[in-house]
PDB file of C-alpha atoms in Angstrom:
ATOM      1  CA  UNK A   1     196.494-256.388-184.021  1.00  0.00           C
ATOM      2  CA  UNK A   2     199.177-258.112-186.061  1.00  0.00           C
ATOM      3  CA  UNK A   3     198.896-261.840-186.717  1.00  0.00           C
ATOM      4  CA  UNK A   4     201.484-264.584-186.505  1.00  0.00           C
ATOM      5  CA  UNK A   5     201.847-267.613-188.750  1.00  0.00           C
ATOM      6  CA  UNK A   6     201.652-271.122-187.297  1.00  0.00           C
ATOM      7  CA  UNK A   7     201.962-274.424-189.151  1.00  0.00           C
ATOM      8  CA  UNK A   8     200.599-277.743-187.905  1.00  0.00           C
ATOM      9  CA  UNK A   9     199.875-281.189-189.255  1.00  0.00           C
ATOM     10  CA  UNK A  10     197.041-283.642-188.703  1.00  0.00           C
ATOM     11  CA  UNK A  11     197.427-286.609-186.360  1.00  0.00           C
ATOM     12  CA  UNK A  12     195.211-289.690-186.359  1.00  0.00           C
ATOM     13  CA  UNK A  13     195.202-290.764-182.731  1.00  0.00           C
ATOM     14  CA  UNK A  14     195.771-289.667-179.156  1.00  0.00           C
ATOM     15  CA  UNK A  15     197.118-291.159-175.950  1.00  0.00           C
ATOM     16  CA  UNK A  16     200.321-291.128-173.893  1.00  0.00           C
ATOM     17  CA  UNK A  17     202.191-293.341-176.356  1.00  0.00           C
ATOM     18  CA  UNK A  18     201.340-291.099-179.292  1.00  0.00           C
ATOM     19  CA  UNK A  19     202.332-288.010-177.310  1.00  0.00           C
ATOM     20  CA  UNK A  20     205.705-289.522-176.402  1.00  0.00           C
ATOM     21  CA  UNK A  21     206.429-290.369-180.037  1.00  0.00           C
ATOM     22  CA  UNK A  22     205.472-286.853-181.146  1.00  0.00           C
ATOM     23  CA  UNK A  23     207.734-285.228-178.562  1.00  0.00           C
ATOM     24  CA  UNK A  24     210.588-287.543-179.494  1.00  0.00           C
ATOM     25  CA  UNK A  25     210.178-286.315-183.062  1.00  0.00           C
ATOM     26  CA  UNK A  26     210.246-282.628-182.115  1.00  0.00           C
ATOM     27  CA  UNK A  27     206.466-282.049-182.007  1.00  0.00           C
ATOM     28  CA  UNK A  28     203.798-281.718-179.311  1.00  0.00           C
ATOM     29  CA  UNK A  29     200.147-282.802-179.453  1.00  0.00           C
ATOM     30  CA  UNK A  30     197.540-280.081-179.888  1.00  0.00           C
ATOM     31  CA  UNK A  31     193.761-279.898-180.147  1.00  0.00           C
ATOM     32  CA  UNK A  32     191.806-277.400-182.233  1.00  0.00           C
ATOM     33  CA  UNK A  33     188.239-276.697-181.123  1.00  0.00           C
ATOM     34  CA  UNK A  34     185.602-273.985-181.314  1.00  0.00           C
ATOM     35  CA  UNK A  35     181.905-273.197-181.266  1.00  0.00           C
ATOM     36  CA  UNK A  36     181.608-274.198-184.924  1.00  0.00           C
ATOM     37  CA  UNK A  37     184.350-276.838-184.990  1.00  0.00           C
ATOM     38  CA  UNK A  38     184.517-280.447-183.859  1.00  0.00           C
ATOM     39  CA  UNK A  39     187.769-281.320-182.080  1.00  0.00           C
ATOM     40  CA  UNK A  40     190.680-281.733-184.491  1.00  0.00           C
ATOM     41  CA  UNK A  41     193.848-283.565-183.428  1.00  0.00           C
ATOM     42  CA  UNK A  42     197.017-281.750-184.480  1.00  0.00           C
ATOM     43  CA  UNK A  43     200.774-281.894-184.038  1.00  0.00           C
ATOM     44  CA  UNK A  44     202.936-278.781-184.039  1.00  0.00           C
ATOM     45  CA  UNK A  45     206.467-277.675-183.289  1.00  0.00           C
ATOM     46  CA  UNK A  46     206.711-276.154-179.808  1.00  0.00           C
ATOM     47  CA  UNK A  47     209.414-273.657-180.819  1.00  0.00           C
ATOM     48  CA  UNK A  48     207.255-272.398-183.668  1.00  0.00           C
ATOM     49  CA  UNK A  49     204.314-271.980-181.294  1.00  0.00           C
ATOM     50  CA  UNK A  50     206.327-270.065-178.709  1.00  0.00           C
ATOM     51  CA  UNK A  51     207.767-267.813-181.418  1.00  0.00           C
ATOM     52  CA  UNK A  52     204.270-267.160-182.818  1.00  0.00           C
ATOM     53  CA  UNK A  53     202.928-265.954-179.453  1.00  0.00           C
ATOM     54  CA  UNK A  54     206.071-264.004-178.549  1.00  0.00           C
ATOM     55  CA  UNK A  55     204.267-260.697-179.020  1.00  0.00           C
ATOM     56  CA  UNK A  56     202.876-258.001-176.737  1.00  0.00           C
ATOM     57  CA  UNK A  57     199.510-259.805-176.925  1.00  0.00           C
ATOM     58  CA  UNK A  58     201.038-263.095-175.754  1.00  0.00           C
ATOM     59  CA  UNK A  59     198.447-265.870-175.629  1.00  0.00           C
ATOM     60  CA  UNK A  60     195.868-263.475-177.115  1.00  0.00           C
ATOM     61  CA  UNK A  61     197.833-263.223-180.372  1.00  0.00           C
ATOM     62  CA  UNK A  62     195.770-264.066-183.459  1.00  0.00           C
ATOM     63  CA  UNK A  63     197.371-266.951-185.337  1.00  0.00           C
ATOM     64  CA  UNK A  64     196.984-267.789-189.009  1.00  0.00           C
ATOM     65  CA  UNK A  65     196.947-271.568-188.684  1.00  0.00           C
ATOM     66  CA  UNK A  66     197.914-273.614-191.723  1.00  0.00           C
ATOM     67  CA  UNK A  67     197.236-277.340-191.390  1.00  0.00           C
ATOM     68  CA  UNK A  68     199.242-279.560-193.709  1.00  0.00           C
ATOM     69  CA  UNK A  69     197.339-282.370-195.362  1.00  0.00           C
ATOM     70  CA  UNK A  70     193.883-280.820-194.845  1.00  0.00           C
ATOM     71  CA  UNK A  71     192.220-278.993-197.720  1.00  0.00           C
ATOM     72  CA  UNK A  72     189.337-277.925-195.442  1.00  0.00           C
ATOM     73  CA  UNK A  73     191.718-276.361-192.921  1.00  0.00           C
ATOM     74  CA  UNK A  74     194.416-274.993-195.185  1.00  0.00           C
ATOM     75  CA  UNK A  75     194.167-271.687-193.286  1.00  0.00           C
ATOM     76  CA  UNK A  76     192.078-270.405-190.402  1.00  0.00           C
ATOM     77  CA  UNK A  77     192.407-267.933-187.536  1.00  0.00           C
ATOM     78  CA  UNK A  78     192.939-269.346-184.048  1.00  0.00           C
ATOM     79  CA  UNK A  79     194.133-268.323-180.590  1.00  0.00           C
ATOM     80  CA  UNK A  80     196.104-270.225-177.975  1.00  0.00           C
ATOM     81  CA  UNK A  81     193.689-271.030-175.140  1.00  0.00           C
ATOM     82  CA  UNK A  82     195.813-273.295-172.953  1.00  0.00           C
ATOM     83  CA  UNK A  83     199.414-274.448-172.890  1.00  0.00           C
ATOM     84  CA  UNK A  84     200.609-277.249-170.630  1.00  0.00           C
ATOM     85  CA  UNK A  85     204.234-276.820-169.524  1.00  0.00           C
ATOM     86  CA  UNK A  86     206.602-279.443-168.122  1.00  0.00           C
ATOM     87  CA  UNK A  87     207.244-278.103-164.583  1.00  0.00           C
ATOM     88  CA  UNK A  88     210.819-279.413-164.477  1.00  0.00           C
ATOM     89  CA  UNK A  89     212.073-278.707-168.001  1.00  0.00           C
ATOM     90  CA  UNK A  90     209.811-275.667-168.607  1.00  0.00           C
ATOM     91  CA  UNK A  91     209.037-276.963-172.107  1.00  0.00           C
ATOM     92  CA  UNK A  92     205.590-277.144-173.788  1.00  0.00           C
ATOM     93  CA  UNK A  93     203.750-280.468-173.515  1.00  0.00           C
ATOM     94  CA  UNK A  94     200.320-279.843-175.064  1.00  0.00           C
ATOM     95  CA  UNK A  95     198.415-276.944-176.626  1.00  0.00           C
ATOM     96  CA  UNK A  96     194.736-276.099-176.992  1.00  0.00           C
ATOM     97  CA  UNK A  97     193.867-273.876-179.964  1.00  0.00           C
ATOM     98  CA  UNK A  98     190.522-272.107-180.282  1.00  0.00           C
ATOM     99  CA  UNK A  99     189.011-271.293-183.673  1.00  0.00           C
ATOM    100  CA  UNK A 100     188.159-267.614-184.070  1.00  0.00           C
ATOM    101  CA  UNK A 101     185.395-266.321-186.330  1.00  0.00           C
ATOM    102  CA  UNK A 102     186.181-262.857-187.651  1.00  0.00           C
ATOM    103  CA  UNK A 103     182.489-261.870-187.528  1.00  0.00           C
ATOM    104  CA  UNK A 104     181.991-262.904-183.869  1.00  0.00           C
ATOM    105  CA  UNK A 105     183.148-260.950-180.813  1.00  0.00           C
ATOM    106  CA  UNK A 106     185.726-262.455-178.476  1.00  0.00           C
ATOM    107  CA  UNK A 107     187.064-261.569-175.034  1.00  0.00           C
ATOM    108  CA  UNK A 108     190.785-260.818-174.679  1.00  0.00           C
ATOM    109  CA  UNK A 109     193.147-258.888-172.421  1.00  0.00           C
ATOM    110  CA  UNK A 110     195.379-256.147-173.820  1.00  0.00           C
ATOM    111  CA  UNK A 111     198.358-254.404-172.155  1.00  0.00           C
ATOM    112  CA  UNK A 112     197.938-250.986-170.562  1.00  0.00           C
ATOM    113  CA  UNK A 113     200.923-248.906-171.710  1.00  0.00           C
ATOM    114  CA  UNK A 114     202.017-245.757-169.900  1.00  0.00           C
ATOM    115  CA  UNK A 115     203.303-242.871-172.025  1.00  0.00           C
ATOM    116  CA  UNK A 116     204.813-239.576-170.891  1.00  0.00           C
ATOM    117  CA  UNK A 117     206.216-238.580-167.525  1.00  0.00           C
ATOM    118  CA  UNK A 118     203.804-237.407-164.866  1.00  0.00           C
ATOM    119  CA  UNK A 119     204.238-233.835-163.615  1.00  0.00           C
ATOM    120  CA  UNK A 120     203.755-235.154-160.098  1.00  0.00           C
ATOM    121  CA  UNK A 121     206.752-237.457-160.433  1.00  0.00           C
ATOM    122  CA  UNK A 122     208.899-234.418-161.312  1.00  0.00           C
ATOM    123  CA  UNK A 123     207.663-232.950-158.007  1.00  0.00           C
ATOM    124  CA  UNK A 124     208.772-236.005-156.040  1.00  0.00           C
ATOM    125  CA  UNK A 125     205.665-238.156-156.295  1.00  0.00           C
ATOM    126  CA  UNK A 126     205.568-241.888-157.116  1.00  0.00           C
ATOM    127  CA  UNK A 127     203.773-243.342-160.139  1.00  0.00           C
ATOM    128  CA  UNK A 128     201.568-246.274-159.129  1.00  0.00           C
ATOM    129  CA  UNK A 129     200.593-248.344-162.203  1.00  0.00           C
ATOM    130  CA  UNK A 130     198.010-250.671-160.660  1.00  0.00           C
ATOM    131  CA  UNK A 131     196.170-252.023-163.752  1.00  0.00           C
ATOM    132  CA  UNK A 132     198.521-253.524-166.331  1.00  0.00           C
ATOM    133  CA  UNK A 133     196.000-255.468-168.445  1.00  0.00           C
ATOM    134  CA  UNK A 134     192.537-254.492-169.614  1.00  0.00           C
ATOM    135  CA  UNK A 135     189.845-257.057-170.415  1.00  0.00           C
ATOM    136  CA  UNK A 136     187.875-256.123-173.529  1.00  0.00           C
ATOM    137  CA  UNK A 137     185.345-257.551-175.974  1.00  0.00           C
ATOM    138  CA  UNK A 138     185.391-256.873-179.714  1.00  0.00           C
ATOM    139  CA  UNK A 139     185.656-258.435-183.150  1.00  0.00           C
ATOM    140  CA  UNK A 140     188.994-260.201-183.725  1.00  0.00           C
ATOM    141  CA  UNK A 141     189.981-257.741-186.444  1.00  0.00           C
ATOM    142  CA  UNK A 142     189.466-254.799-184.070  1.00  0.00           C
ATOM    143  CA  UNK A 143     191.699-255.947-181.208  1.00  0.00           C
ATOM    144  CA  UNK A 144     194.113-253.095-180.382  1.00  0.00           C
ATOM    145  CA  UNK A 145     197.737-253.988-179.600  1.00  0.00           C
ATOM    146  CA  UNK A 146     197.438-252.048-176.346  1.00  0.00           C
ATOM    147  CA  UNK A 147     195.757-249.061-174.728  1.00  0.00           C
ATOM    148  CA  UNK A 148     197.894-245.966-174.168  1.00  0.00           C
ATOM    149  CA  UNK A 149     197.559-243.909-171.004  1.00  0.00           C
ATOM    150  CA  UNK A 150     199.154-240.456-171.146  1.00  0.00           C
ATOM    151  CA  UNK A 151     200.148-239.525-167.603  1.00  0.00           C
ATOM    152  CA  UNK A 152     201.909-236.244-168.449  1.00  0.00           C
ATOM    153  CA  UNK A 153     199.270-234.054-166.789  1.00  0.00           C
ATOM    154  CA  UNK A 154     198.982-236.049-163.550  1.00  0.00           C
ATOM    155  CA  UNK A 155     199.975-234.143-160.431  1.00  0.00           C
ATOM    156  CA  UNK A 156     200.526-235.605-156.973  1.00  0.00           C
ATOM    157  CA  UNK A 157     197.209-237.016-155.786  1.00  0.00           C
ATOM    158  CA  UNK A 158     195.736-237.417-159.284  1.00  0.00           C
ATOM    159  CA  UNK A 159     194.205-240.746-160.307  1.00  0.00           C
ATOM    160  CA  UNK A 160     192.954-242.223-163.582  1.00  0.00           C
ATOM    161  CA  UNK A 161     190.206-244.870-163.679  1.00  0.00           C
ATOM    162  CA  UNK A 162     189.125-247.350-166.349  1.00  0.00           C
ATOM    163  CA  UNK A 163     186.333-244.915-167.263  1.00  0.00           C
ATOM    164  CA  UNK A 164     189.005-242.373-168.307  1.00  0.00           C
ATOM    165  CA  UNK A 165     190.538-244.665-170.937  1.00  0.00           C
ATOM    166  CA  UNK A 166     189.937-244.007-174.617  1.00  0.00           C
ATOM    167  CA  UNK A 167     189.552-247.062-176.853  1.00  0.00           C
ATOM    168  CA  UNK A 168     188.693-247.441-180.556  1.00  0.00           C
ATOM    169  CA  UNK A 169     185.076-247.633-181.657  1.00  0.00           C
ATOM    170  CA  UNK A 170     183.666-251.135-181.392  1.00  0.00           C
ATOM    171  CA  UNK A 171     185.801-252.093-178.391  1.00  0.00           C
ATOM    172  CA  UNK A 172     183.841-252.779-175.193  1.00  0.00           C
ATOM    173  CA  UNK A 173     185.626-252.597-171.834  1.00  0.00           C
ATOM    174  CA  UNK A 174     184.640-255.377-169.417  1.00  0.00           C
ATOM    175  CA  UNK A 175     186.443-254.007-166.348  1.00  0.00           C
ATOM    176  CA  UNK A 176     184.614-252.057-163.625  1.00  0.00           C
ATOM    177  CA  UNK A 177     184.703-248.375-164.746  1.00  0.00           C
ATOM    178  CA  UNK A 178     185.790-247.348-161.242  1.00  0.00           C
ATOM    179  CA  UNK A 179     188.887-249.558-161.219  1.00  0.00           C
ATOM    180  CA  UNK A 180     192.070-247.476-160.700  1.00  0.00           C
ATOM    181  CA  UNK A 181     194.571-247.625-163.564  1.00  0.00           C
ATOM    182  CA  UNK A 182     197.371-245.281-162.556  1.00  0.00           C
ATOM    183  CA  UNK A 183     197.941-242.699-159.827  1.00  0.00           C
ATOM    184  CA  UNK A 184     200.634-240.358-158.572  1.00  0.00           C
ATOM    185  CA  UNK A 185     201.026-240.839-154.850  1.00  0.00           C
ATOM    186  CA  UNK A 186     202.865-238.960-152.135  1.00  0.00           C
ATOM    187  CA  UNK A 187     206.054-240.743-151.068  1.00  0.00           C
ATOM    188  CA  UNK A 188     205.979-242.122-147.566  1.00  0.00           C
ATOM    189  CA  UNK A 189     207.633-239.715-145.134  1.00  0.00           C
ATOM    190  CA  UNK A 190     211.065-240.862-144.066  1.00  0.00           C
ATOM    191  CA  UNK A 191     211.264-241.623-140.376  1.00  0.00           C
ATOM    192  CA  UNK A 192     213.383-239.013-138.637  1.00  0.00           C
ATOM    193  CA  UNK A 193     216.354-240.428-136.688  1.00  0.00           C
ATOM    194  CA  UNK A 194     215.819-240.629-132.975  1.00  0.00           C
ATOM    195  CA  UNK A 195     217.390-237.757-131.019  1.00  0.00           C
ATOM    196  CA  UNK A 196     219.513-239.144-128.191  1.00  0.00           C
ATOM    197  CA  UNK A 197     218.466-238.064-124.735  1.00  0.00           C
ATOM    198  CA  UNK A 198     220.698-235.632-122.912  1.00  0.00           C
ATOM    199  CA  UNK A 199     223.555-237.387-121.195  1.00  0.00           C
ATOM    200  CA  UNK A 200     223.524-240.460-123.491  1.00  0.00           C
TER     201      UNK A 200
END
């Protein structure tokens, strides 16, 4: 999985007044935390954050965080865990960042991407893509961008389950193996028009 760059700066205090001043200056408050990290108060640019996670992985994008003014945190890998959005303006208000250790497994969701055109669709069937994200567990450096599902051989009535997916070594699937991923179904029969009774 590719990584994005994100820059932040330290902040000394918290509270509504501090948050208002940050937002007035083009920043939002953020908190960095993790299993091996005490909470660190940060300020970052919301546009830069949204650009950094504008990938197929979305919130599960690995971020190379560079904190200005901190020699101990000049660079570390993090993920966006929570983002508070202003319901009226649809702008970011606050972000929670989680420190990632490259030697410890994490749980993320990756997109399920369909490739090919099912034979059953050519015959008039309908492709039903029911599982669009797959929850997995692996080391951060082993997170795949997505999982491809080749549907070319699927005929009408065929179905693929989670157990049929092929993922790289070291990636553990957390979904139920029997969960349907994609199927080719028979189109619903069109209702025949009513035949008027004789004399109508």
